[in-house]
Short mmCIF file of C-alpha atoms in Angstrom, two decimals:
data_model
loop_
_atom_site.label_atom_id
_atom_site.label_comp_id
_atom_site.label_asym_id
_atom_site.label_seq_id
_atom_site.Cartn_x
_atom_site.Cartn_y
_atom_site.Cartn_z
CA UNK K 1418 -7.83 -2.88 -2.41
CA UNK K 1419 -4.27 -3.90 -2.30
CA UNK K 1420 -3.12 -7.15 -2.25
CA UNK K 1421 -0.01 -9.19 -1.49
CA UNK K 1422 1.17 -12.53 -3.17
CA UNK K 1423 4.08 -14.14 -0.50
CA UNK K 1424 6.13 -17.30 -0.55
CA UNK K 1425 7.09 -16.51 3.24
CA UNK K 1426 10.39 -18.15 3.77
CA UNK K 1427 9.49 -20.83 1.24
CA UNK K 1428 10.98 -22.83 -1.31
CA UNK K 1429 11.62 -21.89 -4.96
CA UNK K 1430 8.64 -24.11 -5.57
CA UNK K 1431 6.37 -21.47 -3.35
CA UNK K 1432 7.69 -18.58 -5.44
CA UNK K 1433 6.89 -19.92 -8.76
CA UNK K 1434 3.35 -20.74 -7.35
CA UNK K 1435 3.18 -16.82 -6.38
CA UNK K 1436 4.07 -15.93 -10.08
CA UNK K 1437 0.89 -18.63 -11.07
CA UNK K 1438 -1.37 -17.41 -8.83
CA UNK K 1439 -0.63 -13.95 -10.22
CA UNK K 1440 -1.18 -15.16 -13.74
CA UNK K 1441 -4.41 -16.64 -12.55
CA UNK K 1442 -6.08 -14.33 -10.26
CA UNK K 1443 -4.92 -11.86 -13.80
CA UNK K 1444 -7.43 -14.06 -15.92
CA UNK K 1445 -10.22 -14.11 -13.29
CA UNK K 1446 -9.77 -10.44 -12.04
CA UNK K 1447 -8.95 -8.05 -15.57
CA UNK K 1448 -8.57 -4.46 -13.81
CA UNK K 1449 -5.55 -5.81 -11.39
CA UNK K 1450 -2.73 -3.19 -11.42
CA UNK K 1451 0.90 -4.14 -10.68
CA UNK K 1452 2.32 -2.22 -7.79
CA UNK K 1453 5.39 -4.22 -6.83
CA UNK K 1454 7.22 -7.41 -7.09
CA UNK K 1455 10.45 -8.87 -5.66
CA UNK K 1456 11.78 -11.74 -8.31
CA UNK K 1457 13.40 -14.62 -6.94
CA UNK K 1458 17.06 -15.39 -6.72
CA UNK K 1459 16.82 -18.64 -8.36
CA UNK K 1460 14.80 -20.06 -10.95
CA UNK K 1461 11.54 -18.39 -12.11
CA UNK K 1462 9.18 -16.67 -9.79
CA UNK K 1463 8.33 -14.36 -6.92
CA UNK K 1464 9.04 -13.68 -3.33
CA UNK K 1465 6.30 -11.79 -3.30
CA UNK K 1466 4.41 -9.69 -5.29
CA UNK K 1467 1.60 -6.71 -4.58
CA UNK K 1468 -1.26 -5.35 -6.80
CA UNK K 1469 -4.37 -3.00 -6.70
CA UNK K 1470 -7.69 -3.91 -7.65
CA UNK K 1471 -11.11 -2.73 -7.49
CA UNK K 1472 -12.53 -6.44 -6.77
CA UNK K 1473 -13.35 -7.29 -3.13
CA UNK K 1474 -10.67 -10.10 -2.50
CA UNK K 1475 -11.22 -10.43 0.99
CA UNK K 1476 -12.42 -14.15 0.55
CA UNK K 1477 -8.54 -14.51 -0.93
CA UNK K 1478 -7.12 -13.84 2.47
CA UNK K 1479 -5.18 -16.67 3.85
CA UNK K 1480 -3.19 -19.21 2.67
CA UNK K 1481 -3.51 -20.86 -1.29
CA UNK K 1482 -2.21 -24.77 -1.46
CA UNK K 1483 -0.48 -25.57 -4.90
CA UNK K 1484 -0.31 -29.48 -4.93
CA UNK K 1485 2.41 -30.53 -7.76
CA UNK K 1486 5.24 -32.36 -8.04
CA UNK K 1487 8.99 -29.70 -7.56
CA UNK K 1488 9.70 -28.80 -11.07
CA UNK K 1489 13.59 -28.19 -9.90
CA UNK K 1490 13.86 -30.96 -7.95
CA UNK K 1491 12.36 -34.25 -9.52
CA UNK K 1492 12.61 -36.86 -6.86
CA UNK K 1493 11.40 -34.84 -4.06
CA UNK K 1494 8.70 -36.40 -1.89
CA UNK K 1495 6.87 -32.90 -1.08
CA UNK K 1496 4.26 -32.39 -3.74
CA UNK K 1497 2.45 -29.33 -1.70
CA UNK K 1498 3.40 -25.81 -1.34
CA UNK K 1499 1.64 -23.01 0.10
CA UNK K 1500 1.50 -18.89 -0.98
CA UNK K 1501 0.07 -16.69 1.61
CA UNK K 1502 -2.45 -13.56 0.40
CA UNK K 1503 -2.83 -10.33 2.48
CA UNK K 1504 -5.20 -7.75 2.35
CA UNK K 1505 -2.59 -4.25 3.38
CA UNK K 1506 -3.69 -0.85 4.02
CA UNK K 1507 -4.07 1.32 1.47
CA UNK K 1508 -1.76 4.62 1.85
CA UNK K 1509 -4.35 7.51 2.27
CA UNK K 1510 -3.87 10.17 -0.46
CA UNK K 1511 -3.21 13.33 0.93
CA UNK K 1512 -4.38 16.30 -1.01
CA UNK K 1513 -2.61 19.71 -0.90
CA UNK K 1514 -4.30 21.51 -3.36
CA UNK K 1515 -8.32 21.74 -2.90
CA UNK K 1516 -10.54 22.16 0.03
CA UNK K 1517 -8.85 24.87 2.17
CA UNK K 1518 -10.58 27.33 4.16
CA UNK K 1519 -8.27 30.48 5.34
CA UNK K 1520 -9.86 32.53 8.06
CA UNK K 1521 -8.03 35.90 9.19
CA UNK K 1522 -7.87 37.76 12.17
CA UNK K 1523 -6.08 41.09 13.91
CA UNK K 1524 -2.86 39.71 15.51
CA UNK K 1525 -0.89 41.85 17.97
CA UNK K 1526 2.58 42.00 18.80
CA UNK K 1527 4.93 43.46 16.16
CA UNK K 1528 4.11 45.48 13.71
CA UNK K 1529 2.69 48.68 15.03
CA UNK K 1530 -0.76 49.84 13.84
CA UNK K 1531 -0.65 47.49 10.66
CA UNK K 1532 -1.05 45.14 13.00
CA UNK K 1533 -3.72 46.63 14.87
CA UNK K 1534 -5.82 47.78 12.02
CA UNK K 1535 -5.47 45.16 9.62
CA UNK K 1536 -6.58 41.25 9.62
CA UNK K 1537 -2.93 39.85 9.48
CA UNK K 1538 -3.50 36.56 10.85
CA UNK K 1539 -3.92 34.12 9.11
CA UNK K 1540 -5.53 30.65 9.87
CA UNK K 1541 -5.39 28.04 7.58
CA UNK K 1542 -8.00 24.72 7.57
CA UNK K 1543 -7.49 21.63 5.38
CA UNK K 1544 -10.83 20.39 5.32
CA UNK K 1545 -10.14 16.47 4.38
CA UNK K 1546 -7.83 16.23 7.01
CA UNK K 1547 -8.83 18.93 9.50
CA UNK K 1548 -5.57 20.21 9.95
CA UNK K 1549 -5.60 23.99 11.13
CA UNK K 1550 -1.97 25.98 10.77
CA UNK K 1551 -2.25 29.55 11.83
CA UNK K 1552 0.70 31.96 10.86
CA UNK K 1553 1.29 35.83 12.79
CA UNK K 1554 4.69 36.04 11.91
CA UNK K 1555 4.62 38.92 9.19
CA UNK K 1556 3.70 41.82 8.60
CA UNK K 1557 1.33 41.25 5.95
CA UNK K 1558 -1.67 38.74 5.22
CA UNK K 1559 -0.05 37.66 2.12
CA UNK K 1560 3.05 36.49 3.38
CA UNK K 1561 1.63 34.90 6.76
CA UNK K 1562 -0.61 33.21 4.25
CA UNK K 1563 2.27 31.82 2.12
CA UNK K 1564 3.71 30.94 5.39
CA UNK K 1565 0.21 29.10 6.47
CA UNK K 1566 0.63 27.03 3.01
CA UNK K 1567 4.27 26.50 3.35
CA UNK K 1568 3.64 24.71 6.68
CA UNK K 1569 0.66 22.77 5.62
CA UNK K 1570 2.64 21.39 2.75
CA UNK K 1571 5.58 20.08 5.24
CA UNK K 1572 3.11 18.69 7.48
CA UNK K 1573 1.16 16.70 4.69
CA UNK K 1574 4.79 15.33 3.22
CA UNK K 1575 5.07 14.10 6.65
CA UNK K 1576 2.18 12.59 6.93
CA UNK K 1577 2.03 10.78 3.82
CA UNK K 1578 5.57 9.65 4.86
CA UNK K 1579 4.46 8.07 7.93
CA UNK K 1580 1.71 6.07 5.88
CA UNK K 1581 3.70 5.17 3.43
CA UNK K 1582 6.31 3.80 6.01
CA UNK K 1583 3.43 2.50 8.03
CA UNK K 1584 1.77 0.45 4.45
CA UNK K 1585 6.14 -1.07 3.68
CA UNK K 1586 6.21 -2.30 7.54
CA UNK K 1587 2.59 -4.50 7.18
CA UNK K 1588 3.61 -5.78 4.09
CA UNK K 1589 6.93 -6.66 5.30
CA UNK K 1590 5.32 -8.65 8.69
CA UNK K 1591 2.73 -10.50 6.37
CA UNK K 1592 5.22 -11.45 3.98
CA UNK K 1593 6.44 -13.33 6.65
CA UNK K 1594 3.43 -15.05 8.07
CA UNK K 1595 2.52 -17.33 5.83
CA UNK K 1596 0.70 -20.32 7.75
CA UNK K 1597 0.68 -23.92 5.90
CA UNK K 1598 -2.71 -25.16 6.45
CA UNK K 1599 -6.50 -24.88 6.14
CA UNK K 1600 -6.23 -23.16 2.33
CA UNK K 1601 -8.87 -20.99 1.16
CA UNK K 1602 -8.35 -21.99 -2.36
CA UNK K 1603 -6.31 -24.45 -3.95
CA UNK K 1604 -4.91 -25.10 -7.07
CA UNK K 1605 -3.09 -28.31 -9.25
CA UNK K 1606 -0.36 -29.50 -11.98
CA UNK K 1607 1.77 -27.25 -14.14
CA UNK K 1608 -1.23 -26.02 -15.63
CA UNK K 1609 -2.23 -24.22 -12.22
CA UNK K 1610 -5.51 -25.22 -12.77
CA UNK K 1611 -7.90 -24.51 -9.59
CA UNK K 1612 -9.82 -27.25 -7.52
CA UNK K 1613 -13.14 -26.69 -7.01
#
C-alpha cells in the first residue's frame, strides 16, 4: 500500500505536523519504506511525503487534526492544523522476463520456399499481461523472434510509463485536497502525542 502525508496549501505549521505524523505512524507501523518526500521551504518539515507499507492503512484515509499552539509564530490565535492522508495506486510491475509463450506458424509473402516450408512466424504471448506481438518480417524464426521480443520490450516501457505518469498525477491532485474537518485521528502538543 502506498501512502501520502500532505500539508495541501497549508502553513509551515501543517508541514511540520506531516514530518510528526511520519515519525509517528514510523513507531506504530515498523516495515514503512520511504518512497518520496518534498522538504519545506521554510523551517522544518514536509510538503508532503509518500511511503510503502504492508499494513492496511485504509482507516488513515482522510484528514489528521494536530491541535498545538504555532511553534514559529507565538502569538497566533490558530492552535489547529490539519495533514491530509491518501491511499494512491500502486504502479503495476511489469515483467519482461518470465511467462512468455511463443507460438510459430508458416507465413507467406517474401521469402520463397523458406517461407513456405518452414514455421517463420512468430507469435509472441506475455502471459501476465496478455499481450500478443506477432513478427513475419524475416526470413528466419530466430530473428522474427528477436523482433517479437524487441517489440514486447518497447511496449512494456510504455506501459509502465503510462502508470508511472498515471501514479505522479493522483498524488499530485490529492496533495491538493486536503479538507479541514471531521479528522479521522488526531493528535496534541509538541510531543505529537495521539488523542484517543
Amino acid at each position: 500500500m502506498i501512502i501520502q502525508l500532505s500539508s495541501g496549501q497549508g502553513p509551515a505549521e501543517c508541514e511540520l505536523a506531516v514530518s510528526k505524523l511520519y515519525d509517528s505512524l514510523k513507531q506504530e507501523y515498523p516495515d514503512i519504506k520511504l518512497l518520496s518526500s518534498h522538504p519545506a521551504r521554510k523551517y522544518k518539515g514536509y510538503t508532503s511525503i509518500q511511503f510503502e507499507t504492508s499494513y492496511d492503512l485504509s482507516h488513515l484515509e482522510g484528514s489528521i487534526l494536530w491541535i498545538c499552539k504555532s511553534p514559529y509564530r507565538p502569538n497566533h490565535k490558530r492552535k489547529n492544523w490539519f495533514v491530509n492522508v491518501s491511499i494512491l495506486p500502486e504502479s503495476k510491475e511489469i515483467c519482461t522476463d518470465q511467462k512468455l509463450k511463443f507460438e510459430y506458424f508458416h507465413c507467406g509473402g517474401k521469402g520463397g520456399q523458406n517461407v513456405n516450408k518452414v514455421e517463420t512466424g512468430v507469435r509472441l504471448i506475455h502471459l501476465p499481461t496478455g499481450i500478443t506481438i506477432t513478427s513475419t518480417a524475416e526470413r528466419s524464426q530466430f530473428l522474427n523472434k528477436k523482433d517479437a521480443l524487441k517489440k514486447l520490450d518497447a511496449l512494456l516501457k510504455q506501459q509502465k510509463e503510462t502508470n508511472d505518469n498515471q501514479q505522479l498525477q493522483t498524488a499530485w491532485m490529492e496533495h491538493t485536497r486536503l479538507v479541514r474537518g471531521n479528522p479521522v485521528r488526531i493528535y496534541e502538543g509538541m510531543k505529537f502525542k495521539r488523542k484517543v
